mmCIF file of C-alpha atoms in Angstrom:
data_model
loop_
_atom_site.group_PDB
_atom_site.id
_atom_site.type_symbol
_atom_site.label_atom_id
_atom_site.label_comp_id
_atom_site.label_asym_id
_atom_site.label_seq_id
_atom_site.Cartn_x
_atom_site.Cartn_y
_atom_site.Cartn_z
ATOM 1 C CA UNK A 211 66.002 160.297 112.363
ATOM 2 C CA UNK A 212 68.177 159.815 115.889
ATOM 3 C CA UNK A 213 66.880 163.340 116.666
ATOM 4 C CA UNK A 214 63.015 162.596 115.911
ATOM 5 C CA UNK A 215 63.359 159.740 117.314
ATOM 6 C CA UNK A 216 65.164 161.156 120.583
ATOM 7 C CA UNK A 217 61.666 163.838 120.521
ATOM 8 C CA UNK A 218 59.590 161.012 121.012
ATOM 9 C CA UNK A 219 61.623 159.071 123.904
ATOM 10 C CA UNK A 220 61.223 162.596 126.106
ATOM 11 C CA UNK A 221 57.920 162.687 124.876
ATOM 12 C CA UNK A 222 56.866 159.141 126.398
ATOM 13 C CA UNK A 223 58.715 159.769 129.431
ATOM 14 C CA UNK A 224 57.328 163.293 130.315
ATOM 15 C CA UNK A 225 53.914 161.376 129.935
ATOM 16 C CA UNK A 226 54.839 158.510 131.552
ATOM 17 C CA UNK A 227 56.320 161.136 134.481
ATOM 18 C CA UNK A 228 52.304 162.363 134.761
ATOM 19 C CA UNK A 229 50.925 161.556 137.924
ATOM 20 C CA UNK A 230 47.409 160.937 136.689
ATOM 21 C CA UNK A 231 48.305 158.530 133.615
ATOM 22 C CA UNK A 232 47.485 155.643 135.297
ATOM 23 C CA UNK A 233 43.727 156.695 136.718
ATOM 24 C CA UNK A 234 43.248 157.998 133.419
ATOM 25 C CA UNK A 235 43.866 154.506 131.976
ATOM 26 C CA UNK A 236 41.540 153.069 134.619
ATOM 27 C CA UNK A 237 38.694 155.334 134.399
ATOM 28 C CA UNK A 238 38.900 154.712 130.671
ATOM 29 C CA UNK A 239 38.493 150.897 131.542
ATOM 30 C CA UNK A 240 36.080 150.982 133.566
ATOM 31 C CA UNK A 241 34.097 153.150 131.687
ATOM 32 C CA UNK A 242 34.541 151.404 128.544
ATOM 33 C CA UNK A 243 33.338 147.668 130.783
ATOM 34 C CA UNK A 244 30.104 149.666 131.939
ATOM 35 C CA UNK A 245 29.150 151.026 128.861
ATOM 36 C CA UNK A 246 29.277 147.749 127.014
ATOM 37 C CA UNK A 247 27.673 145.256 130.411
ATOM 38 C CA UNK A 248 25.500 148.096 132.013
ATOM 39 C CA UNK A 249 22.886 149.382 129.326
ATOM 40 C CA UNK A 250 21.394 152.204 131.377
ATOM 41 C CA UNK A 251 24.791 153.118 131.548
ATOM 42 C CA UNK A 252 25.018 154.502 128.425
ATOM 43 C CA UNK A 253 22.247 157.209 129.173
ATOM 44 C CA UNK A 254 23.158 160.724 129.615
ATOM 45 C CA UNK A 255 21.188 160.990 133.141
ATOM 46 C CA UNK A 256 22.566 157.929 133.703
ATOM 47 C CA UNK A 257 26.546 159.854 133.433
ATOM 48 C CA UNK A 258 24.829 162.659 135.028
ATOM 49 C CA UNK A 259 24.269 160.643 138.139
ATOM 50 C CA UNK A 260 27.879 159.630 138.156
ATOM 51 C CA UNK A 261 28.893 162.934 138.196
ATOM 52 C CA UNK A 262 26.739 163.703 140.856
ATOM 53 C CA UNK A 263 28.226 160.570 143.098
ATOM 54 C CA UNK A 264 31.607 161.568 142.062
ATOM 55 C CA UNK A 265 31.266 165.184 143.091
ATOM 56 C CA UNK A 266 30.528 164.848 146.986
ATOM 57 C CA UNK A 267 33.625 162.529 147.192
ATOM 58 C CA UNK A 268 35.581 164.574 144.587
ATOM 59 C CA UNK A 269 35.362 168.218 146.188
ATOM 60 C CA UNK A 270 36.619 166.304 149.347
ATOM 61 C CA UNK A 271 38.974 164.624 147.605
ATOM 62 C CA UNK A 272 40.892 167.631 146.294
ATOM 63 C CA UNK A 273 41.493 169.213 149.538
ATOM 64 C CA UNK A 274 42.731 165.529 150.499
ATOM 65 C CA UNK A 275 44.989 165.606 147.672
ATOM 66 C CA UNK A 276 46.912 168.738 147.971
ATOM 67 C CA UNK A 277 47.704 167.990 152.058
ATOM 68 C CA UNK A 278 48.874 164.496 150.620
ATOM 69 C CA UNK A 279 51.277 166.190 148.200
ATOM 70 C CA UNK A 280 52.079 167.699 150.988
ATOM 71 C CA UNK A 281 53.098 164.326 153.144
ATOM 72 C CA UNK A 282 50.308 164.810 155.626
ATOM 73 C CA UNK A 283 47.045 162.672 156.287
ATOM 74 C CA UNK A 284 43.748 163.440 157.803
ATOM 75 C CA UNK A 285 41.767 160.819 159.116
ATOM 76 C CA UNK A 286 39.212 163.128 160.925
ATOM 77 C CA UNK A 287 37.802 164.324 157.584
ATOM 78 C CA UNK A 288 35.068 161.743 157.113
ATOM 79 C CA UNK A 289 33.739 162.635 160.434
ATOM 80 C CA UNK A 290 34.447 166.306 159.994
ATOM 81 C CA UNK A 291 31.634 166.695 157.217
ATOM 82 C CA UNK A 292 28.892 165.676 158.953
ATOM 83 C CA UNK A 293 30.466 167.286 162.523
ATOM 84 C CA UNK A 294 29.924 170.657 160.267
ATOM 85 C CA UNK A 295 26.119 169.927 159.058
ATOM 86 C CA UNK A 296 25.334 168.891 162.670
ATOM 87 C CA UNK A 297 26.432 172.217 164.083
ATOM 88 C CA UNK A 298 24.523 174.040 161.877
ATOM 89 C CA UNK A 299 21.551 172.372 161.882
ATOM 90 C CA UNK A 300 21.372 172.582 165.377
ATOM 91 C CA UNK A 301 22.185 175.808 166.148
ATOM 92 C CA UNK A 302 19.495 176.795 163.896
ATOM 93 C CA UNK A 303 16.982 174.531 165.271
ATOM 94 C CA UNK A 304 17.836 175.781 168.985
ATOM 95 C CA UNK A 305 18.808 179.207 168.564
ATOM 96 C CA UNK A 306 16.202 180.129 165.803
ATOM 97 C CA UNK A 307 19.148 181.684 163.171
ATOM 98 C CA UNK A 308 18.826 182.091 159.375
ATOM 99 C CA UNK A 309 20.295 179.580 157.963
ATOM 100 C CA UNK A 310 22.852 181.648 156.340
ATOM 101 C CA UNK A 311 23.917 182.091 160.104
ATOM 102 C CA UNK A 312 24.365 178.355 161.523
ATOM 103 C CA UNK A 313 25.928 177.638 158.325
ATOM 104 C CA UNK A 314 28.803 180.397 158.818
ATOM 105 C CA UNK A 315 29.290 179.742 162.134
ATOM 106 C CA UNK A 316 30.020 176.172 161.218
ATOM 107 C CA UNK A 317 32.048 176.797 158.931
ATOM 108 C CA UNK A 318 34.341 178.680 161.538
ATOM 109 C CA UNK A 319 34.178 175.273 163.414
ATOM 110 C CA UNK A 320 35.070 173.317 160.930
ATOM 111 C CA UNK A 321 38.023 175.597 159.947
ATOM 112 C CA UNK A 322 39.135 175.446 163.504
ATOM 113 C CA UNK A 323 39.238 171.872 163.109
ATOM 114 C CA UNK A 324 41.574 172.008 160.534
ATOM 115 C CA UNK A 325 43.630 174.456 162.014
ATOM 116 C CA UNK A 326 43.802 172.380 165.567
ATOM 117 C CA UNK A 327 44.873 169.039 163.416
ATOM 118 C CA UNK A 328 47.747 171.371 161.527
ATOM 119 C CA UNK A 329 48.972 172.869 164.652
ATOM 120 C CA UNK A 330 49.395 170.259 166.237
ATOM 121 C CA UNK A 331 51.153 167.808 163.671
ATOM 122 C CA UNK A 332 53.579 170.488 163.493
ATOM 123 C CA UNK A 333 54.063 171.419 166.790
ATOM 124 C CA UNK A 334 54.433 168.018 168.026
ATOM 125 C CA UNK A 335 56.107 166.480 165.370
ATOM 126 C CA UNK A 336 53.596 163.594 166.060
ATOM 127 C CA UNK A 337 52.748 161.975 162.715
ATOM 128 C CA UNK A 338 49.407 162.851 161.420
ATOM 129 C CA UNK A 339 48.216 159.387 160.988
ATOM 130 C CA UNK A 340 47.909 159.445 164.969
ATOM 131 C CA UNK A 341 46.962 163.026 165.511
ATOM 132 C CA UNK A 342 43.791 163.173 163.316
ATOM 133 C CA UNK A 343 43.073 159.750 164.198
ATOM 134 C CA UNK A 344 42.697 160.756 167.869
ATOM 135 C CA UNK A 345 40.748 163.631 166.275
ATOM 136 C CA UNK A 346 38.265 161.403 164.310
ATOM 137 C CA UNK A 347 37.949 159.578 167.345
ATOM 138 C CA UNK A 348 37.213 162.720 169.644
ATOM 139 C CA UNK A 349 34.579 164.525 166.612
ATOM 140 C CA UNK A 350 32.606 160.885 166.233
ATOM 141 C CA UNK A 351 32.425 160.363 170.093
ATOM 142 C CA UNK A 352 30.496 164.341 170.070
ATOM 143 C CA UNK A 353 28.896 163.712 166.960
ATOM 144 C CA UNK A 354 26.872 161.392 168.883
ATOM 145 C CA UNK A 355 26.941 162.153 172.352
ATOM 146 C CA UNK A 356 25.663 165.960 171.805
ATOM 147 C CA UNK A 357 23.366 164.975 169.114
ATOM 148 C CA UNK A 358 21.573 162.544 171.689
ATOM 149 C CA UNK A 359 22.006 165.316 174.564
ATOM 150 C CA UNK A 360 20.532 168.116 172.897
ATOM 151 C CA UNK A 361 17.467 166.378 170.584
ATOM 152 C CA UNK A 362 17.252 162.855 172.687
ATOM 153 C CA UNK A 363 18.128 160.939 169.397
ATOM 154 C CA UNK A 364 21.267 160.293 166.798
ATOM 155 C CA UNK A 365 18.973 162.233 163.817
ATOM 156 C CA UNK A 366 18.552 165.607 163.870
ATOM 157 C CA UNK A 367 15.454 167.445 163.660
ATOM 158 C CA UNK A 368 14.162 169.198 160.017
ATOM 159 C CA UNK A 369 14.849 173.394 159.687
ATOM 160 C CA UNK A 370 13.456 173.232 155.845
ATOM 161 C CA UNK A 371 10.746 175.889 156.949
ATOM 162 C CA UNK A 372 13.035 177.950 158.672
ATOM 163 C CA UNK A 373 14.671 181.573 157.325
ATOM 164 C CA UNK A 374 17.310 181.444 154.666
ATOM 165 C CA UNK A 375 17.028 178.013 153.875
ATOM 166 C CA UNK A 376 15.622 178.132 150.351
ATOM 167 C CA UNK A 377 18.506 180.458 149.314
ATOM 168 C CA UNK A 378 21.109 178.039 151.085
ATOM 169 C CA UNK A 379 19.912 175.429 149.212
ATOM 170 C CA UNK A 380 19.994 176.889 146.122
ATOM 171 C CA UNK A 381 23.818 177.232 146.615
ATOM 172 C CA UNK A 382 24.960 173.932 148.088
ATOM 173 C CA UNK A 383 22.392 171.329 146.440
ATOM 174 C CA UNK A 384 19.938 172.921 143.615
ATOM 175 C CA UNK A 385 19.811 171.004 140.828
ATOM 176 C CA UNK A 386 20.322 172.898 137.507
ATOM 177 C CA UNK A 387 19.245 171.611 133.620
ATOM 178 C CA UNK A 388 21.612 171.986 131.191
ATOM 179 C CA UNK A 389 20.798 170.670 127.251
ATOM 180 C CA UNK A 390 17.732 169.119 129.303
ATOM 181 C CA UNK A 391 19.980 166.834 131.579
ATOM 182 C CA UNK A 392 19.649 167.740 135.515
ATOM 183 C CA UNK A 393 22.697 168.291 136.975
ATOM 184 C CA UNK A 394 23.642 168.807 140.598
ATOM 185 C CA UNK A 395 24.983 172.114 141.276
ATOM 186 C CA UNK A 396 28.001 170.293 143.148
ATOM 187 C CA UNK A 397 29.351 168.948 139.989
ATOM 188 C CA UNK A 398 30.000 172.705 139.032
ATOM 189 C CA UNK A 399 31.426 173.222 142.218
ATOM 190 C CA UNK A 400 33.299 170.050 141.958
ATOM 191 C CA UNK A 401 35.317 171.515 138.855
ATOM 192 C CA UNK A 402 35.549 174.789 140.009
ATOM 193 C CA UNK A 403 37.254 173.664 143.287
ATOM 194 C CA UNK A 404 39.552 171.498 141.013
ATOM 195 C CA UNK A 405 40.062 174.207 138.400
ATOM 196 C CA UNK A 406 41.320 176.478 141.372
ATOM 197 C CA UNK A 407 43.053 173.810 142.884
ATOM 198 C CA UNK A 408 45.048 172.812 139.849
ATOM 199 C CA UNK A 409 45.566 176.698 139.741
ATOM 200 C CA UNK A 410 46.658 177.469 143.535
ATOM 201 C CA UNK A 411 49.226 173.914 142.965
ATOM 202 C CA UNK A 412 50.921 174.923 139.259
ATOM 203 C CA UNK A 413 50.665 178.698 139.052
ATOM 204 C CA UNK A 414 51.739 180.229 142.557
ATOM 205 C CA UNK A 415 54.148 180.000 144.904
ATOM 206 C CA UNK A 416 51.953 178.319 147.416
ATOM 207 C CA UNK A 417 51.657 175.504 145.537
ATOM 208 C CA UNK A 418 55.607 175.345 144.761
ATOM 209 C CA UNK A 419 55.757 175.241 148.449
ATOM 210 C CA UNK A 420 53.509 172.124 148.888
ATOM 211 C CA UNK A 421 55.382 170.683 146.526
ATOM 212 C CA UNK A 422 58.918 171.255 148.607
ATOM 213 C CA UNK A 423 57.297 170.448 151.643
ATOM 214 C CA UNK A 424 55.756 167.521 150.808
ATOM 215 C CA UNK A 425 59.491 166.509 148.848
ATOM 216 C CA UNK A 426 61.953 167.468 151.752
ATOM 217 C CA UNK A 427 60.563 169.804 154.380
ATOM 218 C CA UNK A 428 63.789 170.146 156.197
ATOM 219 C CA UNK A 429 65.514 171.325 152.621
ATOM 220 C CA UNK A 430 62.620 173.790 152.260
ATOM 221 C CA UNK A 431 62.503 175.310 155.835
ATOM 222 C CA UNK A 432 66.290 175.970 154.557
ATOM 223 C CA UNK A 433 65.350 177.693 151.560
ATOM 224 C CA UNK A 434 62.691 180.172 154.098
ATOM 225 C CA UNK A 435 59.186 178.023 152.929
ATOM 226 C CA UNK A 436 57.265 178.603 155.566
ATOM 227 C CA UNK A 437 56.501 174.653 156.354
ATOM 228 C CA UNK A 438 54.415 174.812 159.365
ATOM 229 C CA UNK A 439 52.221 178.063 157.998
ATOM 230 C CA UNK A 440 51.906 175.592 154.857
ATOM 231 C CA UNK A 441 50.780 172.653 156.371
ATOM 232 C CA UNK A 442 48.376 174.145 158.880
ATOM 233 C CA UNK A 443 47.046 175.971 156.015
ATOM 234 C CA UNK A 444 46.391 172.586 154.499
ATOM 235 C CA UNK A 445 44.722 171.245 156.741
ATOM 236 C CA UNK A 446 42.668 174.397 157.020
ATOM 237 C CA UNK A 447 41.956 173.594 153.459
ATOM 238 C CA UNK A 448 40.569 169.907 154.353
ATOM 239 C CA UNK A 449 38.458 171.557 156.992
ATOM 240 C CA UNK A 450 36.894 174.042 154.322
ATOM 241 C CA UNK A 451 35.968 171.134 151.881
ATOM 242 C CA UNK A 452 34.402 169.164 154.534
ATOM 243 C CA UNK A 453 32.482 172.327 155.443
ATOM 244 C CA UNK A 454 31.159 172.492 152.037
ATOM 245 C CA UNK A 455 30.116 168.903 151.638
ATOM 246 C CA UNK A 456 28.631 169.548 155.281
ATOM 247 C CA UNK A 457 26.258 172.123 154.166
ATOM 248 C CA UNK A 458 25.580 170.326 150.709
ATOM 249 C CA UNK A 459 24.180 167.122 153.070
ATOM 250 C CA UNK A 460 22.479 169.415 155.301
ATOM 251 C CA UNK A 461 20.616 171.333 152.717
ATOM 252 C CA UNK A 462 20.041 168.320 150.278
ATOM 253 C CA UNK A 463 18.531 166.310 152.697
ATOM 254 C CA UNK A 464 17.773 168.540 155.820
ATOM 255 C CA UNK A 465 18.062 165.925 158.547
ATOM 256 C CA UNK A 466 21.762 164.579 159.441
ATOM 257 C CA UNK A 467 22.105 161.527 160.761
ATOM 258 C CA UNK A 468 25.005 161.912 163.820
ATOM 259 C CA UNK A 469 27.192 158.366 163.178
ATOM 260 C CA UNK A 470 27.583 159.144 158.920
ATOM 261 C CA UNK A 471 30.553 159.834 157.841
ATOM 262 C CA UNK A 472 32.931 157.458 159.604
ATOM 263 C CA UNK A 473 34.793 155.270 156.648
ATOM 264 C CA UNK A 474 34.419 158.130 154.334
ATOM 265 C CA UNK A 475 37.860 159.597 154.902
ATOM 266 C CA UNK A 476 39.094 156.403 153.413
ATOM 267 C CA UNK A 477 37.309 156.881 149.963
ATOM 268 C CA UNK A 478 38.970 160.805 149.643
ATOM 269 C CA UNK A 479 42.343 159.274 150.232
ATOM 270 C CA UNK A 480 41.881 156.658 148.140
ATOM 271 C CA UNK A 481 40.627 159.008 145.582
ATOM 272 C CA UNK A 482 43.563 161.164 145.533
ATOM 273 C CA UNK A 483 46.117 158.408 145.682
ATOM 274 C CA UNK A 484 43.969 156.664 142.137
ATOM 275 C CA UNK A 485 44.360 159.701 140.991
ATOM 276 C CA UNK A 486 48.443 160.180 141.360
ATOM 277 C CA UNK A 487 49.353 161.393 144.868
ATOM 278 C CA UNK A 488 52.267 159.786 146.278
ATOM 279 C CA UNK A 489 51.754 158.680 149.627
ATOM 280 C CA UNK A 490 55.079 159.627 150.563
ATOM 281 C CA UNK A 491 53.824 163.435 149.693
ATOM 282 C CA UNK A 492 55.493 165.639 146.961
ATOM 283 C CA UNK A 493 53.774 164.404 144.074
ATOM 284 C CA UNK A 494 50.233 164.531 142.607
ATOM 285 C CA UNK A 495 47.958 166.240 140.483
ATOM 286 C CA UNK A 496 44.517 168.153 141.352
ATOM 287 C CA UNK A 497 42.945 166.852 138.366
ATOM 288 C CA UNK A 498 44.685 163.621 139.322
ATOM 289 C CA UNK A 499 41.608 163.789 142.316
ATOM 290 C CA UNK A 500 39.154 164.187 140.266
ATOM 291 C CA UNK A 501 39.814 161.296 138.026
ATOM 292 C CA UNK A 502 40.230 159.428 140.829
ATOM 293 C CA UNK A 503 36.983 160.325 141.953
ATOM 294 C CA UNK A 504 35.547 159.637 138.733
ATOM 295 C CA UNK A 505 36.278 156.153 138.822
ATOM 296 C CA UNK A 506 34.510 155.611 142.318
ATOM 297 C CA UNK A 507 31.132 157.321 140.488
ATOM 298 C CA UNK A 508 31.648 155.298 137.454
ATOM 299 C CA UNK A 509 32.271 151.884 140.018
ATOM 300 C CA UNK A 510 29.623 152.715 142.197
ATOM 301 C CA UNK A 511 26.654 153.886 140.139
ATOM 302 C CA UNK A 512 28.082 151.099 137.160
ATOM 303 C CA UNK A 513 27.640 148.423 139.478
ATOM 304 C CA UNK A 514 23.628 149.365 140.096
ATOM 305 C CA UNK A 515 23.089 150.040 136.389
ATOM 306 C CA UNK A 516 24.582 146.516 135.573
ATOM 307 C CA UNK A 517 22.557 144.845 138.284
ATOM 308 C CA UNK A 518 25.818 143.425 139.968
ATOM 309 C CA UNK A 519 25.597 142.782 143.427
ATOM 310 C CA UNK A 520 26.806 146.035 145.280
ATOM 311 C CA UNK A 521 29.314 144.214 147.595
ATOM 312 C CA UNK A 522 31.403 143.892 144.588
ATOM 313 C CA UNK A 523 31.640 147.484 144.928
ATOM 314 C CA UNK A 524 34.843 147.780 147.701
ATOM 315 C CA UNK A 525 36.493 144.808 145.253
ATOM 316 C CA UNK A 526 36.959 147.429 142.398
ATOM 317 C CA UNK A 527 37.574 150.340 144.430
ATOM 318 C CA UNK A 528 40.415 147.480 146.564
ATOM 319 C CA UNK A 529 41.313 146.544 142.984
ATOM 320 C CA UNK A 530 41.861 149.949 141.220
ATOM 321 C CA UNK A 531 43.991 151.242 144.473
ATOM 322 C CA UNK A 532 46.496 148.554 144.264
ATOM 323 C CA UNK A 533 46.518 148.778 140.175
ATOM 324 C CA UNK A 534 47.421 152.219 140.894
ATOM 325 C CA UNK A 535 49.854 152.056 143.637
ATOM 326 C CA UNK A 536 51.935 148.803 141.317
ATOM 327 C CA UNK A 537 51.293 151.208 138.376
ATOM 328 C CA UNK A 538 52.926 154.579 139.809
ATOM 329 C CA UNK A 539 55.537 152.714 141.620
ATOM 330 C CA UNK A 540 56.778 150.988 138.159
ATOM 331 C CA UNK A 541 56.118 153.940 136.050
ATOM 332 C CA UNK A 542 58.583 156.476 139.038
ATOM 333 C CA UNK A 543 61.438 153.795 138.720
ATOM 334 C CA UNK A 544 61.248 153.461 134.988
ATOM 335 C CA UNK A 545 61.361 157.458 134.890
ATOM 336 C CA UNK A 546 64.033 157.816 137.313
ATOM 337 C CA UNK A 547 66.001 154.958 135.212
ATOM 338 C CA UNK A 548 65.395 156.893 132.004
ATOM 339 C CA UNK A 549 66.455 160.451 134.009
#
């Protein structure tokens, strides 16, 4: 008896010690108070358009996660997404590329970014809460300012009839039917990028290197984890994702607008820490992410399909980020008691 029931007191407190418990309980919530206020809700295109919502933020929100785990922020990665689809689209429309082109050479921008953000948290030991805020500062200021320069407006012009474009869009925002739902292709990107990502955290020694950086980075540079190859690598990471949503806006809707994007980084932080990642770094969960990102589709499209008034949207989101910031913080001290 004392050993079963010794079994199930480490069995509660390895689950408790799971970083994504608590989103999970709050995306079960809030799906539950949809379903049952929110008829249209409880349609299958309905879930398939919260999917689709969730998957722009949640592919974001993955690369977010992992440079949280490891104790870094970037601030610059709202702005960075639509810095990306604005350099392709225009070097298309002004050079007269295949898409294929613009798009690669954007994403070389955009990983450049990331690797500018990371080299310089590290080499300045400047935090990078003021490093990538300076960036987001710097990429929304030429966001606009080239955009106007170069077309003589903040909207870019259309490249839909240009080379390559057809196939691009096939890749970044086709929509696919699957049992006769339509489904945006970047919800299967959306859980490859977090199948990968959970992979890349729990299964190689890269990710048991986030995890020591983002724990104690001076106790593993003394082990020989490479922390500043690791971090800039991170941010290299955030820089790819933001590529990718880049091109998904670019090719979904073919005309960027230059000022999107700012207040965006927000919702992928907020996201990741929902879904489990300390802020302090050196703990989360890439499925964690995607929860987390679950619960802003569910919030945001629930609200519509419920006919609530939207601005009650940022009061959930405000709501579920301190239940899950009380929630982790009780549930670490109760496991560290019971340790």
């Amino acid at each position: 008896m004392n050993a079963t029931m010794s079994r199930v007191s480490e069995g509660l407190t390895t689950l408790l010690k799971r970083p994504e418990l608590t989103s999970l309980v709050g995306a079960i919530i809030i799906f539950v108070m949809f379903f049952s206020v929110a008829p249209a809700f409880r349609s299958v295109d309905a879930f398939a358009t919260v999917l689709y919502a969730s998957s722009t933020i949640g592919i974001m929100a993955v690369a977010v996660g992992l440079l949280m785990i490891g104790s870094e922020f970037d601030l610059s990665a709202g702005v960075a997404v639509t810095t990306a689809s604005l350099a392709a689209t225009m070097l298309n429309y002004n050079l007269w590329l295949n898409s294929w082109v613009g798009a690669l050479i954007s994403l070389g921008i955009a990983l450049s970014i990331g690797f500018i953000n990371g080299y310089l948290v590290t080499r300045t030991k400047i935090a990078s809460f003021l490093i990538t805020l300076a960036a987001f500062l710097m990429l929304q200021g030429l966001n606009l300012a080239i955009t106007k320069f170069v077309t003589g407006q903040v909207a870019t012009p259309i490249i839909s009839d240009m080379e390559g474009f057809a196939s691009a869009r096939a890749v970044f925002a086709s929509t696919l039917t699957i049992g006769g739902v339509n489904i945006r292709i970047t919800v299967l990107w959306w859980l490859l990028f977090v199948a990968l990502g959970s992979f890349l955290l729990f299964k190689t020694r890269f990710g048991n290197w986030i995890f020591a950086v983002g724990g104690d980075e001076d106790a593993a540079r003394a082990v020989g984890v490479p922390v500043r190859r690791v971090k800039i690598t991170l941010f290299m990471f955030v820089g790819a994702a933001a590529w990718f949503v880049g091109m998904h806006n670019l090719f979904m809707f073919d005309s960027i607008q230059a000022g999107q994007g700012v207040g965006n980084e927000f919702l992928y932080i907020i996201a990741a820490v929902i879904g489990g990642c300390a802020m302090t770094g050196g703990r989360g969960t890439v499925i964690g992410t995607a929860i987390g990102a679950l619960i802003f589709g569910m919030t945001n499209q629930g609200i519509v399909y419920a006919g609530w008034n939207p601005d009650w949207f940022m009061f959930f989101l405000g709501a579920m980020l301190l239940f899950a910031v009380l929630t982790n913080n009780t549930f670490e001290k109760f496991t560290r008691k019971r340790s």
